Amino acid sequence: MSDRLTIRRPDDWHLHLRDGEMLKAVLPETARHFARAIIMPNLVPPVVTGADAADYRDRIMWAKPKNSKFQPLMTLYLTEETEVKDLRAAAEIGLVTAVKLYPAGATTNSQSGVRDVAKVMRVLENMAQIGLPLCVHGEVTSPEIDIFDREAAFIETILEPVRREIPELRVVMEHITTKDGIDYVAAGGDTIAGTITTHHLVINRNHILAGGIRPHYYCLPVAKRESHRLALRAAATSGNPSFFLGTDSAPHTDAAKLQPCGCAGIFTAPNTMSILAHVFEEEGALEKLEAFASLNGPAFYRLPVNEDTITLEKRAEPVIYPETLKTGEGPVTVFDPGFPLYWSVAA
Ligand code: DOR
Ligand code: ZN
């Protein structure tokens, strides 16, 4: 097995950068390896209008390391009040790359999200007309639906009816965690794609709950049973162009995670490429890593692939990542995959 792998520079098709001190601390971790990222709009208050997105993009550009060429791809947070005119204008000038649908209450800062999909159908129709992709957090929120079933229920009760009504709408089903999600996307043709996170390729629900509760493995959608993790790994390493990397790296301070009611989110930006190389090697699919991390995403989003490359090297000794990242808001724990990492991105 070769111990060096050069691939086109990867992109992250689902990333939380936050704002202020946190933005300043976490952005370099992504900009070090990734050329572009789809930036999640779930700030407080959310990034709802074109003007909000322009301001947030400016703040990201300010926070960026001086010589970094990192490019944020902005999204708008879909609400029942989203205005078609504003959205179309933002898309036309290339300010936004996608729109994000959060079912209200599904996750962190989703209170302003969509309660009744009927109220956003006109916006979705307009997006289909101009080819603007919709990124979905694919979980229903009804309290009577078991949290482990919420992704499958979303497909059946929301996603499939919307896609049947607006077949041209281009959808990214984000952070897929179930075999149901994988099968749905794989059978869905070229108007749907799915992102898969780094951590869902590594952990199942036992990591969170067996032998003690581990808040640093808690995120949404929550990791499912092992058979689902194996379906995710098979899809990610298959080379199928419908699947690509969206890390969902979602930093919260340890103080916010380690609480009686702790926040959902796993911070993987620093070691994502090391972990992915490990996973793909384990699956005998290192040659498919470039498709997953660098080629399939741009193809779906109709963007050029990155011109430059990164090289991953396998070392004789494990690469040690800091356990926490210090930020102006407090320490943020870096995802621990639970096994030693030998791959790292060459400087
Ligand atoms: O675990 C998660 N964290 N899932 C989400 O959908 C949101 C994210 C966050 O913003 O912290
Ligand atoms: Zn997310």
GROMACS .gro file of C-alpha atoms and ligand atoms in nm:
model
  359
    1MET     CA    1   0.000   0.000   0.000
    2SER     CA    2   0.134   0.339  -0.102
    3ASP     CA    3   0.208   0.581   0.182
    4ARG     CA    4   0.149   0.901  -0.014
    5LEU     CA    5  -0.167   1.015  -0.183
    6THR     CA    6  -0.207   1.336  -0.380
    7ILE     CA    7  -0.561   1.453  -0.450
    8ARG     CA    8  -0.725   1.772  -0.574
    9ARG     CA    9  -0.774   2.010  -0.281
   10PRO     CA   10  -1.095   1.907  -0.103
   11ASP     CA   11  -1.405   2.116  -0.025
   12ASP     CA   12  -1.637   2.087   0.272
   13TRP     CA   13  -2.000   2.092   0.159
   14HIS     CA   14  -2.143   2.149   0.508
   15LEU     CA   15  -1.961   2.355   0.770
   16HIS     CA   16  -2.042   2.562   1.079
   17LEU     CA   17  -1.803   2.853   1.123
   18ARG     CA   18  -2.006   3.049   1.384
   19ASP     CA   19  -1.915   3.414   1.440
   20GLY     CA   20  -1.692   3.648   1.644
   21GLU     CA   21  -1.420   3.486   1.855
   22MET     CA   22  -1.528   3.135   1.765
   23LEU     CA   23  -1.511   3.211   1.391
   24LYS     CA   24  -1.160   3.349   1.432
   25ALA     CA   25  -1.044   3.034   1.611
   26VAL     CA   26  -1.208   2.765   1.397
   27LEU     CA   27  -1.177   2.908   1.046
   28PRO     CA   28  -0.800   2.843   1.011
   29GLU     CA   29  -0.860   2.476   1.092
   30THR     CA   30  -1.074   2.438   0.779
   31ALA     CA   31  -0.885   2.687   0.560
   32ARG     CA   32  -0.563   2.489   0.615
   33HIS     CA   33  -0.684   2.198   0.400
   34PHE     CA   34  -1.004   2.299   0.224
   35ALA     CA   35  -1.049   2.536  -0.069
   36ARG     CA   36  -1.418   2.607  -0.019
   37ALA     CA   37  -1.699   2.529   0.219
   38ILE     CA   38  -2.075   2.563   0.225
   39ILE     CA   39  -2.131   2.784   0.527
   40MET     CA   40  -2.427   2.703   0.747
   41PRO     CA   41  -2.654   3.000   0.825
   42ASN     CA   42  -2.774   2.898   1.174
   43LEU     CA   43  -2.628   3.195   1.357
   44VAL     CA   44  -2.818   3.392   1.621
   45PRO     CA   45  -2.997   3.568   1.455
   46PRO     CA   46  -2.989   3.347   1.142
   47VAL     CA   47  -2.856   3.449   0.799
   48VAL     CA   48  -3.191   3.506   0.633
   49THR     CA   49  -3.153   3.776   0.369
   50GLY     CA   50  -2.903   3.851   0.097
   51ALA     CA   51  -2.780   4.143   0.307
   52ASP     CA   52  -2.723   3.910   0.605
   53ALA     CA   53  -2.523   3.674   0.382
   54ALA     CA   54  -2.311   3.958   0.241
   55ASP     CA   55  -2.230   4.082   0.593
   56TYR     CA   56  -2.147   3.735   0.719
   57ARG     CA   57  -1.926   3.669   0.418
   58ASP     CA   58  -1.739   3.993   0.494
   59ARG     CA   59  -1.683   3.884   0.854
   60ILE     CA   60  -1.549   3.549   0.733
   61MET     CA   61  -1.314   3.718   0.487
   62TRP     CA   62  -1.188   3.940   0.770
   63ALA     CA   63  -1.130   3.644   1.001
   64LYS     CA   64  -0.948   3.444   0.735
   65PRO     CA   65  -0.573   3.385   0.773
   66LYS     CA   66  -0.387   3.647   0.566
   67ASN     CA   67  -0.253   3.435   0.280
   68SER     CA   68  -0.540   3.186   0.269
   69LYS     CA   69  -0.737   3.148  -0.055
   70PHE     CA   70  -1.027   2.984   0.128
   71GLN     CA   71  -1.361   3.070  -0.026
   72PRO     CA   72  -1.684   3.063   0.177
   73LEU     CA   73  -1.991   2.956  -0.019
   74MET     CA   74  -2.281   3.129   0.150
   75THR     CA   75  -2.627   2.993   0.221
   76LEU     CA   76  -2.956   3.150   0.323
   77TYR     CA   77  -3.163   3.016   0.610
   78LEU     CA   78  -3.508   2.938   0.474
   79THR     CA   79  -3.798   3.077   0.678
   80GLU     CA   80  -4.167   3.099   0.612
   81GLU     CA   81  -4.107   3.470   0.547
   82THR     CA   82  -3.823   3.430   0.294
   83GLU     CA   83  -3.880   3.667   0.004
   84VAL     CA   84  -3.846   3.532  -0.347
   85LYS     CA   85  -3.718   3.861  -0.482
   86ASP     CA   86  -3.438   3.888  -0.228
   87LEU     CA   87  -3.338   3.525  -0.274
   88ARG     CA   88  -3.333   3.549  -0.653
   89ALA     CA   89  -3.123   3.865  -0.638
   90ALA     CA   90  -2.872   3.701  -0.402
   91ALA     CA   91  -2.846   3.396  -0.627
   92GLU     CA   92  -2.813   3.602  -0.944
   93ILE     CA   93  -2.503   3.788  -0.824
   94GLY     CA   94  -2.347   3.465  -0.700
   95LEU     CA   95  -2.372   3.571  -0.337
   96VAL     CA   96  -2.543   3.250  -0.229
   97THR     CA   97  -2.473   2.895  -0.340
   98ALA     CA   98  -2.763   2.720  -0.168
   99VAL     CA   99  -3.057   2.762   0.068
  100LYS     CA  100  -3.086   2.566   0.391
  101LEU     CA  101  -3.407   2.414   0.520
  102TYR     CA  102  -3.419   2.346   0.892
  103PRO     CA  103  -3.743   2.198   1.017
  104ALA     CA  104  -3.823   2.429   1.312
  105GLY     CA  105  -3.685   2.280   1.631
  106ALA     CA  106  -3.479   2.007   1.462
  107THR     CA  107  -3.140   2.123   1.585
  108THR     CA  108  -2.918   2.409   1.710
  109ASN     CA  109  -3.071   2.752   1.633
  110SER     CA  110  -3.347   2.610   1.416
  111GLN     CA  111  -3.635   2.791   1.590
  112SER     CA  112  -3.680   3.024   1.291
  113GLY     CA  113  -3.698   2.727   1.055
  114VAL     CA  114  -3.990   2.586   0.863
  115ARG     CA  115  -4.298   2.459   1.046
  116ASP     CA  116  -4.524   2.414   0.746
  117VAL     CA  117  -4.357   2.322   0.416
  118ALA     CA  118  -4.664   2.440   0.222
  119LYS     CA  119  -4.562   2.794   0.320
  120VAL     CA  120  -4.226   2.771   0.140
  121MET     CA  121  -4.337   2.589  -0.176
  122ARG     CA  122  -4.336   2.908  -0.382
  123VAL     CA  123  -3.979   2.978  -0.279
  124LEU     CA  124  -3.880   2.620  -0.363
  125GLU     CA  125  -4.043   2.649  -0.706
  126ASN     CA  126  -3.840   2.960  -0.774
  127MET     CA  127  -3.523   2.784  -0.663
  128ALA     CA  128  -3.600   2.499  -0.902
  129GLN     CA  129  -3.641   2.751  -1.185
  130ILE     CA  130  -3.301   2.907  -1.128
  131GLY     CA  131  -3.124   2.582  -1.033
  132LEU     CA  132  -3.040   2.693  -0.679
  133PRO     CA  133  -2.987   2.383  -0.461
  134LEU     CA  134  -3.181   2.324  -0.138
  135CYS     CA  135  -2.980   2.176   0.149
  136VAL     CA  136  -3.201   1.993   0.396
  137HIS     CA  137  -3.161   1.896   0.756
  138GLY     CA  138  -3.355   1.575   0.706
  139GLU     CA  139  -3.525   1.506   1.036
  140VAL     CA  140  -3.886   1.545   1.141
  141THR     CA  141  -3.945   1.713   1.474
  142SER     CA  142  -4.267   1.556   1.599
  143PRO     CA  143  -4.212   1.456   1.961
  144GLU     CA  144  -4.392   1.127   1.906
  145ILE     CA  145  -4.139   1.013   1.645
  146ASP     CA  146  -3.843   0.830   1.798
  147ILE     CA  147  -3.520   1.023   1.751
  148PHE     CA  148  -3.359   0.726   1.574
  149ASP     CA  149  -3.645   0.719   1.320
  150ARG     CA  150  -3.661   1.088   1.241
  151GLU     CA  151  -3.450   1.076   0.924
  152ALA     CA  152  -3.650   0.794   0.767
  153ALA     CA  153  -3.975   0.972   0.861
  154PHE     CA  154  -3.851   1.295   0.702
  155ILE     CA  155  -3.787   1.121   0.371
  156GLU     CA  156  -4.133   0.973   0.363
  157THR     CA  157  -4.341   1.261   0.495
  158ILE     CA  158  -4.157   1.570   0.370
  159LEU     CA  159  -3.875   1.511   0.123
  160GLU     CA  160  -4.044   1.271  -0.116
  161PRO     CA  161  -4.371   1.471  -0.135
  162VAL     CA  162  -4.175   1.795  -0.204
  163ARG     CA  163  -3.967   1.628  -0.473
  164ARG     CA  164  -4.274   1.476  -0.633
  165GLU     CA  165  -4.436   1.821  -0.643
  166ILE     CA  166  -4.123   1.997  -0.774
  167PRO     CA  167  -3.919   1.733  -0.959
  168GLU     CA  168  -3.664   1.986  -1.091
  169LEU     CA  169  -3.568   2.103  -0.743
  170ARG     CA  170  -3.205   2.012  -0.675
  171VAL     CA  171  -3.169   1.881  -0.321
  172VAL     CA  172  -2.876   1.792  -0.098
  173MET     CA  173  -2.978   1.561   0.180
  174GLU     CA  174  -2.724   1.661   0.439
  175HIS     CA  175  -2.538   1.453   0.695
  176ILE     CA  176  -2.709   1.125   0.605
  177THR     CA  177  -2.702   0.885   0.899
  178THR     CA  178  -2.915   0.592   0.785
  179LYS     CA  179  -2.923   0.322   0.520
  180ASP     CA  180  -3.269   0.459   0.438
  181GLY     CA  181  -3.111   0.794   0.347
  182ILE     CA  182  -2.836   0.630   0.143
  183ASP     CA  183  -3.082   0.414  -0.049
  184TYR     CA  184  -3.313   0.710  -0.112
  185VAL     CA  185  -3.035   0.927  -0.254
  186ALA     CA  186  -2.879   0.644  -0.454
  187ALA     CA  187  -3.213   0.579  -0.626
  188GLY     CA  188  -3.302   0.946  -0.670
  189GLY     CA  189  -3.135   1.038  -0.998
  190ASP     CA  190  -2.935   1.351  -1.065
  191THR     CA  191  -3.154   1.603  -0.882
  192ILE     CA  192  -3.052   1.471  -0.541
  193ALA     CA  193  -2.720   1.418  -0.367
  194GLY     CA  194  -2.618   1.341  -0.011
  195THR     CA  195  -2.341   1.457   0.215
  196ILE     CA  196  -2.180   1.233   0.472
  197THR     CA  197  -1.984   1.355   0.773
  198THR     CA  198  -1.650   1.228   0.891
  199HIS     CA  199  -1.776   1.134   1.235
  200HIS     CA  200  -2.073   0.930   1.109
  201LEU     CA  201  -1.826   0.710   0.921
  202VAL     CA  202  -1.655   0.638   1.254
  203ILE     CA  203  -1.909   0.626   1.537
  204ASN     CA  204  -2.235   0.445   1.597
  205ARG     CA  205  -2.478   0.501   1.883
  206ASN     CA  206  -2.280   0.277   2.118
  207HIS     CA  207  -2.000   0.532   2.113
  208ILE     CA  208  -2.242   0.784   2.264
  209LEU     CA  209  -2.424   0.566   2.513
  210ALA     CA  210  -2.243   0.243   2.603
  211GLY     CA  211  -2.026   0.244   2.915
  212GLY     CA  212  -2.109   0.605   3.007
  213ILE     CA  213  -2.259   0.899   2.823
  214ARG     CA  214  -2.019   1.084   2.594
  215PRO     CA  215  -2.140   1.433   2.507
  216HIS     CA  216  -1.857   1.492   2.261
  217TYR     CA  217  -2.006   1.221   2.038
  218TYR     CA  218  -2.350   1.377   2.046
  219CYS     CA  219  -2.467   1.553   1.731
  220LEU     CA  220  -2.777   1.575   1.515
  221PRO     CA  221  -2.882   1.372   1.338
  222VAL     CA  222  -2.764   1.141   1.615
  223ALA     CA  223  -2.542   0.847   1.514
  224LYS     CA  224  -2.747   0.533   1.451
  225ARG     CA  225  -2.681   0.159   1.488
  226GLU     CA  226  -2.381  -0.014   1.331
  227SER     CA  227  -2.562  -0.142   1.021
  228HIS     CA  228  -2.632   0.220   0.924
  229ARG     CA  229  -2.271   0.325   0.977
  230LEU     CA  230  -2.163   0.043   0.746
  231ALA     CA  231  -2.407   0.165   0.479
  232LEU     CA  232  -2.258   0.514   0.506
  233ARG     CA  233  -1.906   0.378   0.470
  234ALA     CA  234  -2.002   0.173   0.167
  235ALA     CA  235  -2.161   0.476   0.001
  236ALA     CA  236  -1.880   0.719   0.081
  237THR     CA  237  -1.608   0.486  -0.043
  238SER     CA  238  -1.799   0.366  -0.350
  239GLY     CA  239  -1.710   0.658  -0.576
  240ASN     CA  240  -2.084   0.708  -0.648
  241PRO     CA  241  -2.108   1.074  -0.757
  242SER     CA  242  -2.426   1.122  -0.552
  243PHE     CA  243  -2.227   1.122  -0.227
  244PHE     CA  244  -1.969   1.370  -0.106
  245LEU     CA  245  -1.809   1.514   0.205
  246GLY     CA  246  -1.991   1.759   0.429
  247THR     CA  247  -1.813   1.744   0.762
  248ASP     CA  248  -2.082   1.925   0.963
  249SER     CA  249  -1.791   2.031   1.183
  250ALA     CA  250  -1.992   2.213   1.450
  251PRO     CA  251  -1.789   2.367   1.731
  252HIS     CA  252  -1.942   2.428   2.073
  253THR     CA  253  -1.739   2.517   2.381
  254ASP     CA  254  -1.689   2.239   2.632
  255ALA     CA  255  -1.897   2.446   2.874
  256ALA     CA  256  -2.189   2.432   2.629
  257LYS     CA  257  -2.146   2.058   2.559
  258LEU     CA  258  -2.094   1.939   2.917
  259GLN     CA  259  -2.430   2.030   3.062
  260PRO     CA  260  -2.745   1.855   3.182
  261CYS     CA  261  -2.882   1.958   2.840
  262GLY     CA  262  -2.572   1.982   2.622
  263CYS     CA  263  -2.545   2.113   2.266
  264ALA     CA  264  -2.540   1.890   1.960
  265GLY     CA  265  -2.231   1.915   1.744
  266ILE     CA  266  -1.894   1.749   1.681
  267PHE     CA  267  -1.585   1.949   1.590
  268THR     CA  268  -1.386   1.762   1.325
  269ALA     CA  269  -1.221   2.038   1.123
  270PRO     CA  270  -0.863   1.982   1.249
  271ASN     CA  271  -0.834   1.607   1.186
  272THR     CA  272  -1.099   1.534   0.921
  273MET     CA  273  -0.862   1.457   0.633
  274SER     CA  274  -0.649   1.227   0.853
  275ILE     CA  275  -0.956   1.036   0.964
  276LEU     CA  276  -1.097   1.009   0.612
  277ALA     CA  277  -0.769   0.871   0.478
  278HIS     CA  278  -0.773   0.614   0.760
  279VAL     CA  279  -1.134   0.512   0.686
  280PHE     CA  280  -1.083   0.491   0.310
  281GLU     CA  281  -0.766   0.286   0.354
  282GLU     CA  282  -0.948   0.051   0.592
  283GLU     CA  283  -1.213   0.002   0.324
  284GLY     CA  284  -0.947  -0.062   0.059
  285ALA     CA  285  -1.068   0.248  -0.125
  286LEU     CA  286  -0.798   0.515  -0.092
  287GLU     CA  287  -0.829   0.578  -0.465
  288LYS     CA  288  -1.193   0.686  -0.408
  289LEU     CA  289  -1.110   0.953  -0.148
  290GLU     CA  290  -1.059   1.218  -0.415
  291ALA     CA  291  -1.405   1.156  -0.562
  292PHE     CA  292  -1.567   1.185  -0.220
  293ALA     CA  293  -1.376   1.488  -0.090
  294SER     CA  294  -1.282   1.681  -0.404
  295LEU     CA  295  -1.476   1.584  -0.718
  296ASN     CA  296  -1.836   1.479  -0.653
  297GLY     CA  297  -1.933   1.795  -0.461
  298PRO     CA  298  -1.827   2.045  -0.729
  299ALA     CA  299  -1.996   1.831  -0.994
  300PHE     CA  300  -2.331   1.845  -0.814
  301TYR     CA  301  -2.298   2.216  -0.732
  302ARG     CA  302  -2.189   2.286  -1.093
  303LEU     CA  303  -1.864   2.446  -0.982
  304PRO     CA  304  -1.514   2.384  -1.115
  305VAL     CA  305  -1.294   2.140  -0.926
  306ASN     CA  306  -0.999   2.294  -0.744
  307GLU     CA  307  -0.683   2.333  -0.946
  308ASP     CA  308  -0.430   2.273  -0.669
  309THR     CA  309  -0.373   1.958  -0.467
  310ILE     CA  310  -0.295   1.832  -0.120
  311THR     CA  311  -0.078   1.535  -0.037
  312LEU     CA  312  -0.161   1.290   0.240
  313GLU     CA  313   0.129   1.100   0.393
  314LYS     CA  314   0.123   0.793   0.608
  315ARG     CA  315   0.371   0.818   0.892
  316ALA     CA  316   0.538   0.547   1.095
  317GLU     CA  317   0.428   0.713   1.421
  318PRO     CA  318   0.076   0.836   1.504
  319VAL     CA  319  -0.002   1.199   1.431
  320ILE     CA  320  -0.109   1.372   1.752
  321TYR     CA  321  -0.380   1.637   1.729
  322PRO     CA  322  -0.447   1.870   2.024
  323GLU     CA  323  -0.740   1.746   2.231
  324THR     CA  324  -0.892   2.092   2.239
  325LEU     CA  325  -0.879   2.410   2.038
  326LYS     CA  326  -0.851   2.725   2.246
  327THR     CA  327  -1.097   2.994   2.146
  328GLY     CA  328  -1.188   3.335   2.287
  329GLU     CA  329  -1.508   3.174   2.414
  330GLY     CA  330  -1.340   2.877   2.583
  331PRO     CA  331  -1.193   2.541   2.478
  332VAL     CA  332  -1.359   2.331   2.206
  333THR     CA  333  -1.294   1.956   2.210
  334VAL     CA  334  -1.161   1.806   1.886
  335PHE     CA  335  -1.329   1.484   1.770
  336ASP     CA  336  -1.148   1.175   1.900
  337PRO     CA  337  -1.196   0.892   1.650
  338GLY     CA  338  -1.086   0.639   1.911
  339PHE     CA  339  -0.797   0.500   1.709
  340PRO     CA  340  -0.448   0.629   1.629
  341LEU     CA  341  -0.414   0.831   1.310
  342TYR     CA  342  -0.115   0.779   1.083
  343TRP     CA  343  -0.221   0.984   0.783
  344SER     CA  344  -0.167   1.357   0.777
  345VAL     CA  345  -0.176   1.634   0.522
  346ALA     CA  346   0.177   1.727   0.416
  347ALA     CA  347   0.269   2.092   0.476
  348DOR     O1  348  -2.495   1.837   1.561
  348DOR     C1  349  -2.533   1.937   1.501
  348DOR     N1  350  -2.482   2.059   1.527
  348DOR     N2  351  -2.628   1.925   1.408
  348DOR     C2  352  -2.684   2.030   1.350
  348DOR     O2  353  -2.771   2.011   1.268
  348DOR     C3  354  -2.644   2.168   1.388
  348DOR     C4  355  -2.511   2.170   1.444
  348DOR     C5  356  -2.479   2.300   1.515
  348DOR     O3  357  -2.505   2.407   1.461
  348DOR     O4  358  -2.422   2.293   1.625
  349ZN      ZN  359  -2.483   2.117   1.040
   0.00000   0.00000   0.00000
